[in-house]
Short mmCIF file of C-alpha atoms and ligand atoms in Angstrom, two decimals:
data_model
loop_
_atom_site.label_atom_id
_atom_site.label_comp_id
_atom_site.label_asym_id
_atom_site.label_seq_id
_atom_site.Cartn_x
_atom_site.Cartn_y
_atom_site.Cartn_z
CA MET A 1 11.91 235.10 -238.52
CA PRO A 2 14.54 237.50 -237.32
CA THR A 3 17.54 236.15 -235.57
CA ALA A 4 17.37 236.64 -231.78
CA SER A 5 20.29 237.96 -229.73
CA TYR A 6 20.29 234.64 -227.70
CA ASP A 7 19.80 230.83 -227.89
CA LEU A 8 19.23 228.97 -224.70
CA HIS A 9 18.78 225.41 -226.09
CA LEU A 10 21.78 224.00 -227.99
CA HIS A 11 23.45 220.45 -228.09
CA THR A 12 27.10 219.36 -228.92
CA CYS A 13 28.69 216.08 -229.59
CA TRP A 14 28.56 215.51 -225.78
CA SER A 15 24.93 214.67 -226.26
CA TYR A 16 24.25 211.13 -227.40
CA ASP A 17 22.06 212.33 -230.35
CA ALA A 18 24.07 215.37 -231.53
CA THR A 19 27.16 215.90 -233.66
CA ALA A 20 28.05 219.64 -233.48
CA GLU A 21 31.38 220.53 -231.95
CA PRO A 22 31.29 223.07 -229.12
CA GLU A 23 33.18 225.71 -231.09
CA ALA A 24 30.61 225.50 -233.92
CA HIS A 25 28.09 227.31 -231.70
CA PHE A 26 30.46 229.93 -230.86
CA ARG A 27 31.34 230.55 -234.48
CA ARG A 28 27.78 230.73 -235.48
CA ALA A 29 26.99 233.08 -232.48
CA ARG A 30 29.70 235.47 -233.63
CA GLU A 31 28.54 235.40 -237.34
CA LEU A 32 24.96 236.27 -236.32
CA GLY A 33 25.82 238.63 -233.39
CA VAL A 34 24.21 236.44 -230.86
CA HIS A 35 25.48 237.50 -227.46
CA THR A 36 24.27 234.67 -225.03
CA ILE A 37 23.95 231.01 -225.44
CA ALA A 38 23.38 227.95 -223.26
CA ILE A 39 24.66 224.50 -224.07
CA THR A 40 22.04 222.11 -222.74
CA GLU A 41 23.36 218.60 -223.25
CA HIS A 42 21.02 215.56 -222.68
CA HIS A 43 21.52 214.23 -219.35
CA ASN A 44 25.02 215.63 -218.71
CA ILE A 45 27.32 218.57 -218.27
CA ASP A 46 30.31 216.78 -219.98
CA SER A 47 31.07 219.39 -222.29
CA TRP A 48 31.61 222.14 -219.81
CA GLU A 49 35.37 222.03 -219.83
CA GLU A 50 35.56 222.24 -223.68
CA VAL A 51 33.00 224.97 -223.75
CA ALA A 52 34.89 227.02 -221.18
CA ALA A 53 38.13 226.49 -223.14
CA VAL A 54 36.58 227.71 -226.35
CA ALA A 55 34.80 230.55 -224.66
CA GLY A 56 37.87 232.25 -223.94
CA ASP A 57 38.39 232.99 -227.79
CA TYR A 58 34.87 234.39 -227.96
CA PRO A 59 34.66 236.91 -225.22
CA GLU A 60 31.67 238.57 -226.74
CA VAL A 61 29.54 235.48 -226.26
CA ARG A 62 28.17 234.75 -222.89
CA VAL A 63 27.66 231.05 -221.89
CA VAL A 64 24.98 230.11 -219.31
CA ARG A 65 25.95 226.68 -217.71
CA ALA A 66 23.05 224.27 -218.29
CA ALA A 67 21.74 220.77 -219.04
CA GLU A 68 18.69 219.07 -220.37
CA LEU A 69 17.57 216.36 -217.92
CA THR A 70 14.81 213.98 -218.77
CA VAL A 71 12.82 213.02 -215.62
CA THR A 72 10.10 210.50 -214.79
CA THR A 73 6.80 212.23 -213.95
CA SER A 74 3.18 211.15 -213.12
CA VAL A 75 2.54 211.76 -216.87
CA GLY A 76 5.50 210.13 -218.42
CA ASN A 77 8.94 211.40 -219.26
CA VAL A 78 9.60 215.15 -219.41
CA ASP A 79 12.67 217.11 -220.69
CA LEU A 80 13.72 219.76 -218.28
CA LEU A 81 16.08 222.59 -219.10
CA CYS A 82 18.19 223.37 -216.05
CA TYR A 83 20.10 226.71 -216.02
CA GLY A 84 22.59 228.49 -213.98
CA LEU A 85 24.26 225.32 -212.55
CA PRO A 86 27.48 225.98 -210.60
CA VAL A 87 30.86 224.86 -212.07
CA GLU A 88 31.24 222.37 -209.19
CA PRO A 89 28.05 220.59 -208.65
CA PRO A 90 27.06 220.11 -205.01
CA SER A 91 26.83 216.45 -203.89
CA ALA A 92 23.14 216.00 -204.53
CA LEU A 93 23.45 217.21 -208.14
CA ALA A 94 26.74 215.25 -208.67
CA ALA A 95 24.80 212.10 -207.46
CA VAL A 96 22.03 212.78 -209.88
CA LEU A 97 24.42 213.38 -212.82
CA THR A 98 26.16 209.99 -211.93
CA GLU A 99 22.74 208.33 -212.19
CA TYR A 100 22.24 209.83 -215.67
CA HIS A 101 25.58 208.47 -216.71
CA ASP A 102 24.56 204.95 -215.49
CA TRP A 103 21.14 205.41 -217.03
CA GLN A 104 22.61 206.06 -220.36
CA ARG A 105 24.77 202.97 -220.41
CA ARG A 106 21.92 200.85 -219.07
CA ALA A 107 19.55 202.16 -221.65
CA GLY A 108 21.95 201.05 -224.18
CA SER A 109 22.69 197.63 -222.79
CA THR A 110 18.88 196.97 -222.45
CA LEU A 111 18.30 197.75 -226.04
CA SER A 112 21.10 195.31 -227.01
CA ALA A 113 19.62 192.65 -224.74
CA GLY A 114 16.12 193.17 -226.13
CA LEU A 115 17.28 192.90 -229.70
CA GLN A 116 19.44 189.94 -228.96
CA ALA A 117 16.44 188.19 -227.28
CA LEU A 118 14.68 188.64 -230.67
CA GLY A 119 17.64 187.01 -232.55
CA CYS A 120 19.23 190.16 -233.88
CA ASP A 121 23.15 190.01 -233.12
CA PHE A 122 23.27 193.63 -231.47
CA SER A 123 25.86 193.00 -228.86
CA ASP A 124 27.34 195.83 -226.71
CA ASP A 125 30.33 195.79 -229.09
CA ALA A 126 28.13 196.20 -232.07
CA ARG A 127 26.61 199.09 -230.26
CA ARG A 128 29.90 200.58 -229.69
CA LYS A 129 30.82 200.39 -233.41
CA LEU A 130 27.42 202.09 -234.35
CA LEU A 131 28.12 204.82 -231.90
CA GLN A 132 31.56 205.35 -233.43
CA THR A 133 29.92 206.05 -236.75
CA TYR A 134 28.62 209.32 -235.52
CA ARG A 135 30.07 210.09 -232.05
CA PRO A 136 33.75 211.37 -231.32
CA GLU A 137 35.95 208.68 -229.68
CA ARG A 138 36.42 211.15 -226.71
CA SER A 139 32.71 211.21 -225.81
CA ILE A 140 32.46 207.38 -225.98
CA ALA A 141 35.66 207.03 -223.78
CA PHE A 142 34.10 209.42 -221.13
CA GLN A 143 30.42 208.43 -221.12
CA GLY A 144 30.77 204.64 -222.32
CA VAL A 145 28.64 202.58 -224.55
CA THR A 146 25.39 204.55 -224.17
CA HIS A 147 22.05 204.31 -226.17
CA VAL A 148 21.94 205.33 -229.70
CA LYS A 149 20.31 208.14 -231.60
CA ASN A 150 16.89 207.13 -233.01
CA GLY A 151 17.50 207.81 -236.68
CA VAL A 152 20.96 206.12 -236.63
CA LEU A 153 19.49 203.11 -234.86
CA ARG A 154 16.69 202.91 -237.44
CA GLY A 155 18.97 203.17 -240.36
CA TYR A 156 21.23 200.46 -238.94
CA LEU A 157 18.43 197.92 -238.31
CA ILE A 158 16.99 198.38 -241.85
CA GLU A 159 20.55 198.06 -243.39
CA GLN A 160 21.01 194.77 -241.26
CA GLY A 161 17.75 193.52 -242.65
CA TRP A 162 16.24 193.22 -239.21
CA ALA A 163 13.55 195.79 -240.06
CA ALA A 164 12.01 196.24 -243.55
CA ASP A 165 11.12 200.04 -243.32
CA GLU A 166 10.21 202.66 -240.81
CA ASP A 167 6.86 201.08 -239.79
CA ASP A 168 8.53 197.87 -239.38
CA TYR A 169 11.19 199.43 -237.20
CA HIS A 170 8.46 200.69 -234.73
CA ARG A 171 7.10 197.27 -234.61
CA LEU A 172 10.58 195.78 -233.77
CA MET A 173 11.01 198.45 -231.12
CA LYS A 174 7.65 197.37 -229.61
CA GLN A 175 8.68 193.91 -229.62
CA VAL A 176 12.06 194.84 -227.84
CA ARG A 177 9.96 196.56 -225.10
CA GLU A 178 8.02 193.33 -224.65
CA GLN A 179 11.53 191.56 -223.98
CA VAL A 180 13.03 194.12 -221.76
CA THR A 181 12.08 196.98 -219.57
CA PRO A 182 14.02 200.09 -220.36
CA PRO A 183 15.39 201.68 -217.20
CA PRO A 184 13.11 204.56 -215.89
CA TYR A 185 14.67 208.12 -216.06
CA PRO A 186 15.52 209.60 -212.51
CA ALA A 187 12.50 210.86 -210.64
CA VAL A 188 11.40 214.35 -211.03
CA ASP A 189 11.61 215.29 -207.36
CA ARG A 190 15.20 214.16 -206.91
CA VAL A 191 16.33 215.96 -210.00
CA THR A 192 14.47 219.27 -209.47
CA SER A 193 15.47 219.44 -205.84
CA ALA A 194 19.05 218.84 -206.60
CA VAL A 195 19.05 221.51 -209.22
CA HIS A 196 17.33 224.01 -207.06
CA GLU A 197 19.63 223.24 -204.24
CA ALA A 198 22.43 223.94 -206.63
CA GLY A 199 21.09 227.37 -207.37
CA GLY A 200 19.74 226.35 -210.73
CA LEU A 201 16.46 227.29 -212.48
CA VAL A 202 14.13 224.50 -213.90
CA ALA A 203 12.27 225.23 -217.25
CA ILE A 204 10.15 222.71 -219.23
CA ALA A 205 11.53 222.25 -222.71
CA HIS A 206 9.41 222.34 -225.88
CA PRO A 207 6.18 222.07 -223.82
CA PRO A 208 3.29 221.35 -226.37
CA GLN A 209 3.83 217.49 -226.10
CA TYR A 210 3.64 217.79 -222.35
CA PHE A 211 0.96 220.44 -221.94
CA LEU A 212 -1.28 218.64 -224.56
CA ASN A 213 -0.74 222.09 -226.30
CA ASP A 214 -2.86 224.27 -223.98
CA ASP A 215 -4.36 221.99 -221.46
CA ARG A 216 -4.53 224.24 -218.30
CA ALA A 217 -5.02 221.24 -215.90
CA ARG A 218 -1.94 219.66 -217.26
CA MET A 219 0.08 222.93 -217.20
CA ASP A 220 -0.77 223.34 -213.58
CA ARG A 221 0.06 219.87 -212.63
CA LEU A 222 3.37 219.93 -214.41
CA ARG A 223 4.14 223.42 -213.10
CA GLU A 224 3.78 222.04 -209.51
CA GLU A 225 5.21 218.59 -209.98
CA CYS A 226 8.32 219.77 -211.93
CA ALA A 227 8.66 222.88 -209.50
CA LEU A 228 9.01 224.97 -212.64
CA ASP A 229 10.69 228.33 -212.61
CA GLY A 230 10.20 228.68 -216.35
CA ILE A 231 8.71 227.48 -219.68
CA GLU A 232 10.51 227.27 -223.09
CA CYS A 233 7.85 229.51 -224.80
CA ALA A 234 9.71 229.76 -228.06
CA HIS A 235 11.07 226.71 -229.82
CA PRO A 236 10.80 225.20 -233.30
CA ASN A 237 8.18 222.99 -232.00
CA VAL A 238 6.04 225.73 -230.48
CA ASP A 239 3.85 227.62 -232.93
CA ALA A 240 3.28 231.35 -232.46
CA SER A 241 -0.12 231.16 -230.84
CA LEU A 242 1.08 228.67 -228.26
CA THR A 243 4.10 231.10 -227.65
CA SER A 244 1.86 233.92 -226.60
CA LEU A 245 -0.32 231.61 -224.42
CA TYR A 246 2.67 230.14 -222.61
CA ARG A 247 4.04 233.67 -222.18
CA GLU A 248 0.80 234.84 -220.65
CA TYR A 249 0.85 231.76 -218.39
CA CYS A 250 4.45 232.61 -217.40
CA ARG A 251 3.36 236.18 -216.38
CA THR A 252 0.49 234.81 -214.28
CA HIS A 253 2.62 232.57 -212.31
CA SER A 254 5.89 234.62 -212.18
CA LEU A 255 7.82 232.19 -214.41
CA VAL A 256 10.58 233.05 -216.87
CA SER A 257 10.21 232.41 -220.39
CA THR A 258 13.04 230.87 -222.37
CA ALA A 259 13.60 230.48 -226.03
CA GLY A 260 15.90 228.19 -228.01
CA SER A 261 16.52 226.38 -231.35
CA ASP A 262 17.57 222.94 -230.08
CA CYS A 263 20.23 222.63 -232.67
CA HIS A 264 22.04 219.36 -232.70
CA ASP A 265 24.16 219.43 -235.92
CA THR A 266 25.76 221.85 -238.38
CA THR A 267 22.88 221.77 -240.79
CA GLN A 268 20.50 222.94 -237.98
CA LEU A 269 23.19 225.59 -236.95
CA GLU A 270 23.00 227.02 -240.43
CA GLU A 271 19.22 226.82 -240.75
CA ARG A 272 17.86 227.68 -237.25
CA PHE A 273 20.51 229.00 -234.87
CA ALA A 274 18.79 231.59 -232.73
CA GLN A 275 15.78 231.47 -234.91
CA HIS A 276 13.06 231.00 -232.24
CA GLY A 277 11.17 234.34 -232.07
CA GLY A 278 11.78 234.94 -228.39
CA PRO A 279 12.08 238.82 -227.74
CA ALA A 280 15.12 240.21 -225.99
CA GLU A 281 13.20 241.18 -222.82
CA TRP A 282 12.85 237.46 -221.89
CA LEU A 283 16.63 237.10 -221.71
CA ASP A 284 16.83 240.15 -219.38
CA GLU A 285 14.21 238.64 -216.99
CA PHE A 286 15.93 235.20 -217.21
CA LEU A 287 19.43 236.68 -216.40
CA GLU A 288 18.11 238.63 -213.63
CA ARG A 289 16.44 235.45 -211.98
CA ILE A 290 19.68 233.49 -212.43
CA ILE A 291 21.61 236.12 -210.64
CA GLN A 292 19.03 236.27 -207.68
CA ARG A 293 19.17 232.64 -207.02
ZN1 ZN B 301 17.10 219.70 -226.55
#
């Protein structure tokens, strides 16, 4: 696949499940001649200061301020890419972002409580130590003792002997959910209205899992319920035939089409940065829409 000139879905170590340093994205963009990127942290905008500081050394790389916010909808949890956010979030968006910070710590402490109820000694302190194995201290200091990346948690539980293997890990997690109720993600309406009020665009991320590939009724329902401005038509989890189908759907409903690699670490940066297959014209439409809002 040819390298695109942009990548609108990237994570840094300010996302609970990612390890790439902000500058790694800029270095890779420079190497590959990628001129526009969006850093879309899970549930926060905490990397913005560092990203802005690094961006000064890479004037040829434009950065779109963004975040990937997971919301509760009538059909379950959905990841929404929110683009074109202002440097200073207005009060409604600031409140939503505070809610996500709380959510991350509550999700973590609920996990600890659930495992402890099953006799596994996974205290908040043990969770902090596990986070310290892959997250920089500055992210933990700022965000607190959050939930843990799936693969890291699985490895740890197997290593502790609390789960025998991957299947057993899923069984254990099911038991955890019988002990404790994880906090729900913030409600879709509150999040999308705060993003829109702040002048941002909302695009549904890696849509096959939410659209049941190409279920029109589901697409219409989520387009309305999530007040979508766009769809991530190209992503490693979207095959080429779905990409064209989603692009057609965007044209029918005047939505923007976005594309991103969803890189979380340096290996992925090497392997798939800007390798999404989205054409350059999508970016022009996208940038125009951001400026209009
Ligand atoms: Zn993502």
